[in-house]
Short mmCIF file of C-alpha atoms (C1' of nucleotides) in Angstrom, two decimals:
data_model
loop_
_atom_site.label_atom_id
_atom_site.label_comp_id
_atom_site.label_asym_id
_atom_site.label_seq_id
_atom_site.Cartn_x
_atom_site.Cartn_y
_atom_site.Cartn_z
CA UNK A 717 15.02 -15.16 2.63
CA UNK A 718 12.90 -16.19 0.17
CA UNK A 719 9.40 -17.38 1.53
CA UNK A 720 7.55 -17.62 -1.60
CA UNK A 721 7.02 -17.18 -5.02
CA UNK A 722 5.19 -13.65 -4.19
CA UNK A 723 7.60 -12.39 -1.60
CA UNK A 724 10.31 -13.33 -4.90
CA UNK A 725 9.13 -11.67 -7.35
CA UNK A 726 8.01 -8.75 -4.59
CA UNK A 727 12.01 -8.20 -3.85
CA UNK A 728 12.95 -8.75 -7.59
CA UNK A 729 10.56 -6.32 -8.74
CA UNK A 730 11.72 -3.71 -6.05
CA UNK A 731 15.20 -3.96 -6.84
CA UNK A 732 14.56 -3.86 -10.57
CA UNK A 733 12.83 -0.50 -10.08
CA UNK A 734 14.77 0.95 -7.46
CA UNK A 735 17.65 0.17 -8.78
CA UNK A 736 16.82 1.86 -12.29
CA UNK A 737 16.99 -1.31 -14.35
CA UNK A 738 12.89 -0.84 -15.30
CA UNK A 739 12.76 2.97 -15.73
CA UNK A 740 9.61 5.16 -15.30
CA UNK A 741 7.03 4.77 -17.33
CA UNK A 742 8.06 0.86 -18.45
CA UNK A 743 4.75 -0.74 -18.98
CA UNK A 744 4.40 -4.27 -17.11
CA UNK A 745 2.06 -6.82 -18.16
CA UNK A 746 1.15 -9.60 -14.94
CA UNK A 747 1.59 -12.69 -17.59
CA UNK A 748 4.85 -11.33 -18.90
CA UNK A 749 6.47 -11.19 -15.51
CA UNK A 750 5.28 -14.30 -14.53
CA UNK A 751 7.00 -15.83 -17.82
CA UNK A 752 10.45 -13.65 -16.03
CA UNK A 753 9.66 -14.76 -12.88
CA UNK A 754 9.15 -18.36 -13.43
CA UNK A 755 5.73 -18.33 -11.02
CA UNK A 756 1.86 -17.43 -11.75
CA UNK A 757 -0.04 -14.58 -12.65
CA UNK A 758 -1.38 -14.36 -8.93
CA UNK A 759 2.15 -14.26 -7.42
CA UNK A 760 2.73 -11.24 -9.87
CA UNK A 761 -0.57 -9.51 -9.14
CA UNK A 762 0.14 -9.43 -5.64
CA UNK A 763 3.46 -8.28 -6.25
CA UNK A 764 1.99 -5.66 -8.18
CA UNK A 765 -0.01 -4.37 -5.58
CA UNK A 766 1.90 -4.22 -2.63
CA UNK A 767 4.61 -2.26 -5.28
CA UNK A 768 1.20 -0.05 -5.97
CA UNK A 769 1.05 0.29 -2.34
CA UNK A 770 4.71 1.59 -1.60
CA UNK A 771 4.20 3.82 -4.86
CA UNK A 772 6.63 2.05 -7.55
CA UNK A 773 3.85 1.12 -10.08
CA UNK A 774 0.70 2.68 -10.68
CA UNK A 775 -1.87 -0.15 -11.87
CA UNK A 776 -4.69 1.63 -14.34
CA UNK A 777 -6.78 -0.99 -14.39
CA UNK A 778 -7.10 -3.21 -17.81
CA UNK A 779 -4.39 -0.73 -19.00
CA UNK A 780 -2.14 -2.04 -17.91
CA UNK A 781 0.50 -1.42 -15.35
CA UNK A 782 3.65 1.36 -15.22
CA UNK A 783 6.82 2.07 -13.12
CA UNK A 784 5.85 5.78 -11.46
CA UNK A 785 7.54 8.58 -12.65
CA UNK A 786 10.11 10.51 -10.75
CA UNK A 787 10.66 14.04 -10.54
CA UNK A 788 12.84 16.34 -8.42
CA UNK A 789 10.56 18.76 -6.34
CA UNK A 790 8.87 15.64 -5.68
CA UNK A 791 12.08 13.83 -4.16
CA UNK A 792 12.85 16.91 -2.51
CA UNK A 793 9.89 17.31 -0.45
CA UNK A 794 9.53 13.27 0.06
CA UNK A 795 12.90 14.09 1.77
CA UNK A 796 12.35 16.99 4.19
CA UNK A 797 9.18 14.71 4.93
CA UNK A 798 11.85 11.73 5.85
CA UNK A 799 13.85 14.16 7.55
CA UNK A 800 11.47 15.31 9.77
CA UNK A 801 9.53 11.93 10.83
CA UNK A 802 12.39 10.53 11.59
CA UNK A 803 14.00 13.44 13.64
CA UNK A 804 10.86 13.39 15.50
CA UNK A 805 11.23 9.72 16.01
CA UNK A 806 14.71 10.27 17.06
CA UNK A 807 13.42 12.72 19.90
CA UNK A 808 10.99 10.38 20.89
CA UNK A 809 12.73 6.47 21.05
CA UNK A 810 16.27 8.20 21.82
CA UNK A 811 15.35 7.38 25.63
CA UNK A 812 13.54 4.72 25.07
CA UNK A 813 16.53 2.74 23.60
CA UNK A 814 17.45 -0.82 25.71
CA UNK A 815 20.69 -2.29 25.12
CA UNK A 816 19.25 -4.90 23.54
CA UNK A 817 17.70 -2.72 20.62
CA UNK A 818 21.71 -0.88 20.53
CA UNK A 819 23.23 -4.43 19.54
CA UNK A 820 20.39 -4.91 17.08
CA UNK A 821 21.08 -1.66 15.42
CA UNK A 822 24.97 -2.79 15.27
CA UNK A 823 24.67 -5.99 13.43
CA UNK A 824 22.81 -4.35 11.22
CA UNK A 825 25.11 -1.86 10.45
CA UNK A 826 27.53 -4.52 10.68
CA UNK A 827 26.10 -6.05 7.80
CA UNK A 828 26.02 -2.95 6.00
CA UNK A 829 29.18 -2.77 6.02
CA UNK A 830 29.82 -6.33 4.81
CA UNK A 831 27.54 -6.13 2.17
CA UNK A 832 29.86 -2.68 1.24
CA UNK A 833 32.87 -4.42 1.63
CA UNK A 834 31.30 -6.75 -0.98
CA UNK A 835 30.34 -4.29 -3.30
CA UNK A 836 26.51 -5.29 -3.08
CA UNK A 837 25.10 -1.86 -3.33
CA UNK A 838 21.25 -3.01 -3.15
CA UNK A 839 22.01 -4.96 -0.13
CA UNK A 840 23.86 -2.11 1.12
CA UNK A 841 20.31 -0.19 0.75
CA UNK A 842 18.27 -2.79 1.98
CA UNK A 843 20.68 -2.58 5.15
CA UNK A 844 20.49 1.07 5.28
CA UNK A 845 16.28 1.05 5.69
CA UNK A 846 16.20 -1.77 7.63
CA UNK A 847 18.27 0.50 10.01
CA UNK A 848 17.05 3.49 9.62
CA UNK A 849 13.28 1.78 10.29
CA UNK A 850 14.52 0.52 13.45
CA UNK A 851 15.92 2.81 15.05
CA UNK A 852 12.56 5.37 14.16
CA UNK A 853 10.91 1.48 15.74
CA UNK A 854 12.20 2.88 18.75
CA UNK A 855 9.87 5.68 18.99
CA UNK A 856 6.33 3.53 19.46
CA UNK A 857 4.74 5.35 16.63
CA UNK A 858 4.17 2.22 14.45
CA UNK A 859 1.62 3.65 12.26
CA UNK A 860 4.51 5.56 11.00
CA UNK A 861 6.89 2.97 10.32
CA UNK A 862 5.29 2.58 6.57
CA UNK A 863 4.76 5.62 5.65
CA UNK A 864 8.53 6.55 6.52
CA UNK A 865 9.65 3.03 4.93
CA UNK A 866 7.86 4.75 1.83
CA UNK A 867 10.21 8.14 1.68
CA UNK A 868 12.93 6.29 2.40
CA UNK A 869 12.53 3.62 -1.14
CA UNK A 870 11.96 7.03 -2.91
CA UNK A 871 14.95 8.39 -1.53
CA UNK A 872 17.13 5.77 -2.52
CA UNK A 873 15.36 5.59 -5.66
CA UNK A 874 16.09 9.30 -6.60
CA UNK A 875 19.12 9.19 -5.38
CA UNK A 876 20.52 6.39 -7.77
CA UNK A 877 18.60 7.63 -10.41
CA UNK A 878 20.60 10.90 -9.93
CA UNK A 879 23.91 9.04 -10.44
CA UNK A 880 25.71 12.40 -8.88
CA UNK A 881 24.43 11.65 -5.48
CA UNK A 882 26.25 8.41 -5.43
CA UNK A 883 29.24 7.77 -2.59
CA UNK A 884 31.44 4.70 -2.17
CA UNK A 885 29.49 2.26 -0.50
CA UNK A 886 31.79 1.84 2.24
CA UNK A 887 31.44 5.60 3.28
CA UNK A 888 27.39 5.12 3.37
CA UNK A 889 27.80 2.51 5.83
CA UNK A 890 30.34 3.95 8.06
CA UNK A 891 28.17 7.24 7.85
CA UNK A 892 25.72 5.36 10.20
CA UNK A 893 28.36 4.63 13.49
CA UNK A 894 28.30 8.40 14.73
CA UNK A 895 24.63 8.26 14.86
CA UNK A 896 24.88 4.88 16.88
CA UNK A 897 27.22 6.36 19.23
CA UNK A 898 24.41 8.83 20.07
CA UNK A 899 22.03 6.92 20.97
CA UNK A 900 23.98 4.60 22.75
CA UNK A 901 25.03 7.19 24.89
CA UNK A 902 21.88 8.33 25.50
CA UNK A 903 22.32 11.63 24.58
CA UNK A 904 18.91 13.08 22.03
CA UNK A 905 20.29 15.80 21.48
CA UNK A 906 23.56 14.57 19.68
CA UNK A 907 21.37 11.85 18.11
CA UNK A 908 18.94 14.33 16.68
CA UNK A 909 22.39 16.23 15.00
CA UNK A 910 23.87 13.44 13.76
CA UNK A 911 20.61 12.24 12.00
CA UNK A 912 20.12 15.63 10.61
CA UNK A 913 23.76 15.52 9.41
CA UNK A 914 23.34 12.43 7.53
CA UNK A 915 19.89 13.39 6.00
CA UNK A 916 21.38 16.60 5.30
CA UNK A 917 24.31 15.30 3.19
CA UNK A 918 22.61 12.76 1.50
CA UNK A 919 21.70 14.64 -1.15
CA UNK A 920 23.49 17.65 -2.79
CA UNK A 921 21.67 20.53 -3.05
CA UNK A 922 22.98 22.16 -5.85
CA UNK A 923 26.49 23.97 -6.42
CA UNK A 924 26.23 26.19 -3.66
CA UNK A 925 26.95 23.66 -1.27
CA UNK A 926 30.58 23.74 -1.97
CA UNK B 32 -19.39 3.03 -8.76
CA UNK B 33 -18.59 -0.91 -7.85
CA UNK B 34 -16.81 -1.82 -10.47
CA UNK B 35 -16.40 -5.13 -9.65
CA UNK B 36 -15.98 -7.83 -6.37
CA UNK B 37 -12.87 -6.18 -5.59
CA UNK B 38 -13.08 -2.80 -5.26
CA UNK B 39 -16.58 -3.60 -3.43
CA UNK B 40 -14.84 -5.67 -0.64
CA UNK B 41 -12.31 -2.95 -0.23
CA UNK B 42 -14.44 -0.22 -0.29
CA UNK B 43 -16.65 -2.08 2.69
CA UNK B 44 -14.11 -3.40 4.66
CA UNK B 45 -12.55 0.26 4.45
CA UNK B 46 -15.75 1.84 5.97
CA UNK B 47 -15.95 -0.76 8.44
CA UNK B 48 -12.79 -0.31 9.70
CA UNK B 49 -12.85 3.40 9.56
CA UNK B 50 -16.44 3.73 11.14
CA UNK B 51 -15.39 1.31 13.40
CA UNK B 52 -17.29 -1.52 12.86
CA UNK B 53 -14.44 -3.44 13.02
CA UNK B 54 -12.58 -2.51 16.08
CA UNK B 55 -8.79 -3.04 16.41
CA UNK B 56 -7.39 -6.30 16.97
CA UNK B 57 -10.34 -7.98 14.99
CA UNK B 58 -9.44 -11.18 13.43
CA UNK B 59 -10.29 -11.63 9.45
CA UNK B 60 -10.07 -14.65 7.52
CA UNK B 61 -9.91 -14.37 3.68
CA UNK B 62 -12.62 -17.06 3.23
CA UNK B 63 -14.88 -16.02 6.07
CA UNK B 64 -14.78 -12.76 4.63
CA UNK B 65 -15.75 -14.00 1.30
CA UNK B 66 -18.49 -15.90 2.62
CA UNK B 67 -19.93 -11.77 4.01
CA UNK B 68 -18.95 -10.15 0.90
CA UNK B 69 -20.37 -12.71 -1.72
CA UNK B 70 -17.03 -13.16 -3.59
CA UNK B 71 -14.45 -15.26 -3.85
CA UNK B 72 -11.32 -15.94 -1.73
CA UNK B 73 -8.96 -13.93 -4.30
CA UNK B 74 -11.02 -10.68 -4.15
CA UNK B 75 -10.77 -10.45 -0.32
CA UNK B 76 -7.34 -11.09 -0.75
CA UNK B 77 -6.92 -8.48 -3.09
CA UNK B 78 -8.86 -6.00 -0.52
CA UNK B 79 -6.64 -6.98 2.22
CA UNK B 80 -3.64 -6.74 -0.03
CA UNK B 81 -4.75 -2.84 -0.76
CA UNK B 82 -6.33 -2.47 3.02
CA UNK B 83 -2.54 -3.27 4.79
CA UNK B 84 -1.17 -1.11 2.45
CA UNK B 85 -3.03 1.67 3.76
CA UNK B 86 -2.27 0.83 6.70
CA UNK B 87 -5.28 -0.58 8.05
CA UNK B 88 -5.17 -4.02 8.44
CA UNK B 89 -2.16 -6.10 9.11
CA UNK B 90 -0.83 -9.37 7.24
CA UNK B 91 0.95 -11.83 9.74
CA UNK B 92 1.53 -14.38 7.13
CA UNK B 93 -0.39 -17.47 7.86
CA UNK B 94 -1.40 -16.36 11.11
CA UNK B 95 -4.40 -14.49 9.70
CA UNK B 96 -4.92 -10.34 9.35
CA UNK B 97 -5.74 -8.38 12.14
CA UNK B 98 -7.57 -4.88 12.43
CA UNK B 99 -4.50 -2.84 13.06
CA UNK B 100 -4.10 -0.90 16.66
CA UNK B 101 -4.94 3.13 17.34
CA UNK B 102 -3.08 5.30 19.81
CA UNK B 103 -3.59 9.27 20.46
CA UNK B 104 0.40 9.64 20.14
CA UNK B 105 0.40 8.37 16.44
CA UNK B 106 -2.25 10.25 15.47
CA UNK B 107 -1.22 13.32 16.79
CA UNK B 108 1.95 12.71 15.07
CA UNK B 109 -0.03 11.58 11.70
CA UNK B 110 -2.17 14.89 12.05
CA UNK B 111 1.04 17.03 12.25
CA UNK B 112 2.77 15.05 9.44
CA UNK B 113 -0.71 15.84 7.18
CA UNK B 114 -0.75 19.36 8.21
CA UNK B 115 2.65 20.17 6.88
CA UNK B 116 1.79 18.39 3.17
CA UNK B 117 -1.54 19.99 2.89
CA UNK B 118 -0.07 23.63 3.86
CA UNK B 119 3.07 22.75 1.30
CA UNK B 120 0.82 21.28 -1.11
CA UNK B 121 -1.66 24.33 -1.26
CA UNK B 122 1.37 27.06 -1.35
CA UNK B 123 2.34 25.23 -4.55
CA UNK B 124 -1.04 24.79 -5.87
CA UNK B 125 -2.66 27.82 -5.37
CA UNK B 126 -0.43 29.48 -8.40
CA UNK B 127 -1.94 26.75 -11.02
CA UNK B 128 -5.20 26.12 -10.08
CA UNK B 129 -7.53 27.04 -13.40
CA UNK B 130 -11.03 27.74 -13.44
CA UNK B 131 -11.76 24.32 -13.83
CA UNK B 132 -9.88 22.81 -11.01
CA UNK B 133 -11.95 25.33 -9.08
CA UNK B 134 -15.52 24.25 -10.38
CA UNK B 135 -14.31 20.50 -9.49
CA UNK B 136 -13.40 21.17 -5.82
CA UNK B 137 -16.60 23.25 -5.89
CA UNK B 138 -18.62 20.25 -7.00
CA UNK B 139 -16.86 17.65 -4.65
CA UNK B 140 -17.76 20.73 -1.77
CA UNK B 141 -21.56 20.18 -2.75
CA UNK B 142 -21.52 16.57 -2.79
CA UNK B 143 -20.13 16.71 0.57
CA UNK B 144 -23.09 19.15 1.72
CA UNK B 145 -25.81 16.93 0.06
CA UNK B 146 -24.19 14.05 2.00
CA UNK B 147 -24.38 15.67 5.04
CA UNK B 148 -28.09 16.73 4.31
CA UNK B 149 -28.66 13.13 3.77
CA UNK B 150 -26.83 12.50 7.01
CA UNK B 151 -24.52 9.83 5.30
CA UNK B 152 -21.55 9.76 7.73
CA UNK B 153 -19.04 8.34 5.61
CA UNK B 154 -20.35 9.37 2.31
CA UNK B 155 -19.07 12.44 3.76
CA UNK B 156 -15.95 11.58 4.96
CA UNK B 157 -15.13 10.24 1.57
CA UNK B 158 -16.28 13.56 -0.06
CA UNK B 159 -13.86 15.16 2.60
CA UNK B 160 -11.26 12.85 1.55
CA UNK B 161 -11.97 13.44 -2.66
CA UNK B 162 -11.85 17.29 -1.77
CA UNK B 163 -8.14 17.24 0.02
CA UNK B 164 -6.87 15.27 -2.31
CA UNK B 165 -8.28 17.28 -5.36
CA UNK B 166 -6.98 20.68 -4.19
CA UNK B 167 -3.22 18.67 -2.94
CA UNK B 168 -2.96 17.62 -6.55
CA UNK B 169 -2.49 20.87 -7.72
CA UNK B 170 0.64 21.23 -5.94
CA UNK B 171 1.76 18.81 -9.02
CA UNK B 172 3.70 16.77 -6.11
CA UNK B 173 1.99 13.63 -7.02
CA UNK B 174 4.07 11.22 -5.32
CA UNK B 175 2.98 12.61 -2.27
CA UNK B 176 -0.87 12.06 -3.11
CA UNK B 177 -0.82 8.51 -1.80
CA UNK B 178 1.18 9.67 1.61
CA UNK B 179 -1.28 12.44 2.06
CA UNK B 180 -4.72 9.72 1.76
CA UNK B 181 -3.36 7.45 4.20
CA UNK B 182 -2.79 10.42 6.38
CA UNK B 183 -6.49 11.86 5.77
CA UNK B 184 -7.73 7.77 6.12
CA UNK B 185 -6.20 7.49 9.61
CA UNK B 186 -7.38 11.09 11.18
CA UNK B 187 -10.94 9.65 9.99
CA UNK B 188 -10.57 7.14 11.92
CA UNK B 189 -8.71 8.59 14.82
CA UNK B 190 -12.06 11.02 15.00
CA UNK B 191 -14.57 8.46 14.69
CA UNK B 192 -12.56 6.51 17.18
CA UNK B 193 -12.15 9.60 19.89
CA UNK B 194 -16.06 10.50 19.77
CA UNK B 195 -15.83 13.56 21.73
CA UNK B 196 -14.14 15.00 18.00
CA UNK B 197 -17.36 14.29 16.46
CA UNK B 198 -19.20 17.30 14.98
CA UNK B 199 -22.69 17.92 12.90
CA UNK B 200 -21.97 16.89 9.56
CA UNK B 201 -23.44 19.75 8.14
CA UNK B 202 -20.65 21.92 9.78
CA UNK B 203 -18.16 19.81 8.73
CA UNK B 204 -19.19 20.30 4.97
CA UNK B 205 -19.15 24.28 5.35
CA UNK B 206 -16.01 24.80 6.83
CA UNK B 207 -14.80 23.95 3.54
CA UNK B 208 -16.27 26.74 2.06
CA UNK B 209 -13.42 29.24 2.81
CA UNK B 210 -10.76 27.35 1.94
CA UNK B 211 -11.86 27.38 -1.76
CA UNK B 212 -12.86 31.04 -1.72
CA UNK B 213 -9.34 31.82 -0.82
CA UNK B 214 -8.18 29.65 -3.65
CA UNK B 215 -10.55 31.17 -6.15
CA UNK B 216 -9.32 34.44 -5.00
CA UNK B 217 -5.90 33.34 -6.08
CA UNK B 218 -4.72 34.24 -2.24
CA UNK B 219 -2.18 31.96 -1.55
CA UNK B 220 -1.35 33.41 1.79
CA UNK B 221 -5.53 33.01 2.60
CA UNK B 222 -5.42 29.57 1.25
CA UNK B 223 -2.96 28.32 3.75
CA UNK B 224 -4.69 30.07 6.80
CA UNK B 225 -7.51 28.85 6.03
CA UNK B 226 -6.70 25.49 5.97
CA UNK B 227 -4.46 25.72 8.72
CA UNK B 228 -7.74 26.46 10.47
CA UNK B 229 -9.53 23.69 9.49
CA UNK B 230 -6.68 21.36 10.37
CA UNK B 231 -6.34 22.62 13.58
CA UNK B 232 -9.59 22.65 14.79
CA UNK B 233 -10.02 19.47 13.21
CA UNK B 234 -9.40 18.02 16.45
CA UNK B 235 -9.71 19.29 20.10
CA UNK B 236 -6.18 19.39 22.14
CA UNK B 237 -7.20 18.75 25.27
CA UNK B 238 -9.50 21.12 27.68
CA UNK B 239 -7.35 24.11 27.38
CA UNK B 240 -9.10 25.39 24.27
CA UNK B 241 -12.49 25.85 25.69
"C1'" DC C 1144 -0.55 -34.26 37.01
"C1'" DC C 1145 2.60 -32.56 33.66
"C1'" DT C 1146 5.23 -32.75 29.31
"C1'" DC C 1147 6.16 -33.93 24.83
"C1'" DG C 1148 4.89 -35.52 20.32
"C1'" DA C 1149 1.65 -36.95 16.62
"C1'" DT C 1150 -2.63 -35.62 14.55
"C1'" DT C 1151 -6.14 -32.75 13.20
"C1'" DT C 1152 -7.94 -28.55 11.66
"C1'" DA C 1153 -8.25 -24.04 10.02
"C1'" DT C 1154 -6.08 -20.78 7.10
"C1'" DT C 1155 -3.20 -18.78 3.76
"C1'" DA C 1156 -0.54 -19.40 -0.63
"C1'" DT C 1157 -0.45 -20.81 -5.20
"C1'" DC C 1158 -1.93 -22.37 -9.50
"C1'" DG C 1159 -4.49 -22.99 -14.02
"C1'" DA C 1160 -8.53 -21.92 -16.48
"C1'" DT C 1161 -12.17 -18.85 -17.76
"C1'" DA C 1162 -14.78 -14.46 -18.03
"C1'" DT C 1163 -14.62 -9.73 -18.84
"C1'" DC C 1164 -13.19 -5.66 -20.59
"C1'" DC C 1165 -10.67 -1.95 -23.04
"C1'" DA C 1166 -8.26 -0.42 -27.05
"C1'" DA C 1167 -6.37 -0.70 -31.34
"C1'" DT C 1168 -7.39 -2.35 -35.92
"C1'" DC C 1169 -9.82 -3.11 -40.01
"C1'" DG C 1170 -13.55 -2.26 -43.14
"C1'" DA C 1171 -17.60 -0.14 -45.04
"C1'" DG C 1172 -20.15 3.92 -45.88
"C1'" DG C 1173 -20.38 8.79 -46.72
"C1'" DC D 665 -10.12 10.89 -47.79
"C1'" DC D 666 -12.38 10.88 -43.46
"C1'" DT D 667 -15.46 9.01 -39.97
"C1'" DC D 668 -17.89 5.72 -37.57
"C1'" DG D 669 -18.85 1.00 -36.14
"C1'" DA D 670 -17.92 -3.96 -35.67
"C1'" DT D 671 -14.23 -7.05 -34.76
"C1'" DT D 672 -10.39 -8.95 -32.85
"C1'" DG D 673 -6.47 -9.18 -29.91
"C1'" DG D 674 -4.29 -8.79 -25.51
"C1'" DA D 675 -4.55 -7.85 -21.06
"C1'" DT D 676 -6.62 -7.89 -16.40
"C1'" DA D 677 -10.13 -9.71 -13.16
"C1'" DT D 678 -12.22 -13.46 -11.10
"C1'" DC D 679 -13.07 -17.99 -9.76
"C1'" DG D 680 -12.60 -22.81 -7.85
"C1'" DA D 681 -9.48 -26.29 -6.50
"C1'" DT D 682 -5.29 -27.87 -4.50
"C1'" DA D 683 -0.93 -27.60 -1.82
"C1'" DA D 684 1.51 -26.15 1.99
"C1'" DT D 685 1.87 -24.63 6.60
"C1'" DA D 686 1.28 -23.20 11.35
"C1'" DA D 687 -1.60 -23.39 15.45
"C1'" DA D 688 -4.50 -26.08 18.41
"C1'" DT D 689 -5.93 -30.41 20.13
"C1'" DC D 690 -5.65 -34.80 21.83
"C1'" DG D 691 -3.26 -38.77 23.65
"C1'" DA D 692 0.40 -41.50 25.51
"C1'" DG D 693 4.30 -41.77 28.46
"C1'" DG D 694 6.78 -40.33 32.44
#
DNA sequence: CCTCGATTTATTATCGATATCCAATCGAGG
DNA sequence: CCTCGATTGGATATCGATAATAAATCGAGG
């Protein structure tokens, strides 16, 4: 999994963030996390900017670098955004679907739910977008792919830094088989529901929702 | 404005690729590139680093970066996507946008005309680019900024690329004239109508609308 | 003539050292 | 006591060289 020094400290620094262990406005220095990291200051530059690039650190130059802030409206909108990329996508790859992509799409979800069962709940994540960015694969709009991988980090970074959106990790995973079921039957209509359903419910909208 | 090998070799290779100099599927080597650009092999990698996360180029590991691939589908989709942020971002905005804010679009708006006197193509494509961003930071979403320039960056290129959406620069620089006279006015309801205008006839759908 | 394997070559990935730059600090003058 | 300017410290930015790796090429064997 681990090609590199750079692709390392890449992942590490990801999950640090994401995961709320370096919170916003945490200033990074290149040589410090090398000294972390165990590798050079070049491996943590270009970690640095492909984090810059999916919007987890803002580099200002000699000033340094910071983890980005987070606010709600923000996360709010970055979701409908998510929501409605990949509900498009969903209209668009739902026919396009081979059997072959269906059993990829299980064994990842498969492997969400090991990595539940487990009680890895950054590997459950990792499983969750590599799912959710394959199934929107299915559309053929590849320019998109990154710019959807991009609300969904921010998602699951708002989400876990608003510790009342968390579920058992279990329920996450098993959230995912309805929407499977969908697609495998074809059906784009269902598919498109069940998507919306789990986007829907992933984060609670205030009080009135009970 | 170069502040230094870096941001030159980005800033090039992103006009190239946007003005199509560099047509998809081109092949780039970090040292060849070097050898163009007078600068060393870490500066190009830095501007390819920044270039694929824009979405421009792609990074296949050791098998070199490659001019990434345009198709009308994705940019349809990709003009959509930017409609709906700029239209969100400008119902926010229009509510906190001082008279400075105002004089600053105002300014980037003449730079954009002067440009377009000059008949500088992609000076005023950038000043287009400066100007959207400007009046989408007022929504105070700024997480979105980044989302919303690699939108603007590939329906550049998708224009450029599709020549029959060319159109006299000179026209292109006025059209933003409205759109701040509706925000000066404070007219929020203006503000998005107008540039739901400009978006739309940003590109021609097919034959119909003639 | 075709196939498989070793070799060569072209390219990225990584490192360590140096240059450059910004900002905070310290000191002198008013 | 306050302000302004030189200085110094700490960080990024850049470079050149080296290591590692994957593709292409060439050659021998079948």
């Amino acid at each position: 999994m681990a090609e590199g020094p750079a692709s390392r400290a890449v992942a590490e620094l990801r999950r640090r963030i994401v995961m709320n262990e370096l919170t916003p406005g945490t200033l990074l220095t290149e040589l410090g996390l090398a000294g972390d990291l165990a590798c050079s200051q070049a491996a943590v530059r270009e970690a640095l900017l492909r984090l810059e690039g999916e919007g987890l650190v803002l580099r200002s130059g000699r000033q340094g670098t910071t983890v980005t802030d987070l606010d709600a409206d923000t996360a709010a909108e970055i979701l409908d955004l998510r929501r409605r990329i990949e509900l498009r996508g969903a209209r668009r790859g739902a026919r396009r679907a081979g059997a072959g992509d269906i059993l990829a799409l299980r064994r990842i979800q498969a492997a969400m739910e090991q990595a539940a069962a487990a009680g890895d709940a950054w590997a459950v994540l990792e499983r969750d977008m590599d799912l959710h960015l394959a199934l929107f694969r299915l559309s053929g709009l590849h320019a998109m792919g990154p710019i959807l991988a991009r609300c969904i980090l921010h998602t699951h970074r708002f989400r876990l830094w608003a510790p009342w959106h968390r579920r058992p990790l279990g329920e996450t995973a098993r959230r995912h088989v309805p929407i499977l079921e969908a697609l495998e039957a074809g059906d784009a209509a269902a598919l498109a529901r069940e998507l919306a359903g789990h986007l829907d419910t992933m984060v609670d909208r205030g009080v009135a929702a009970a």
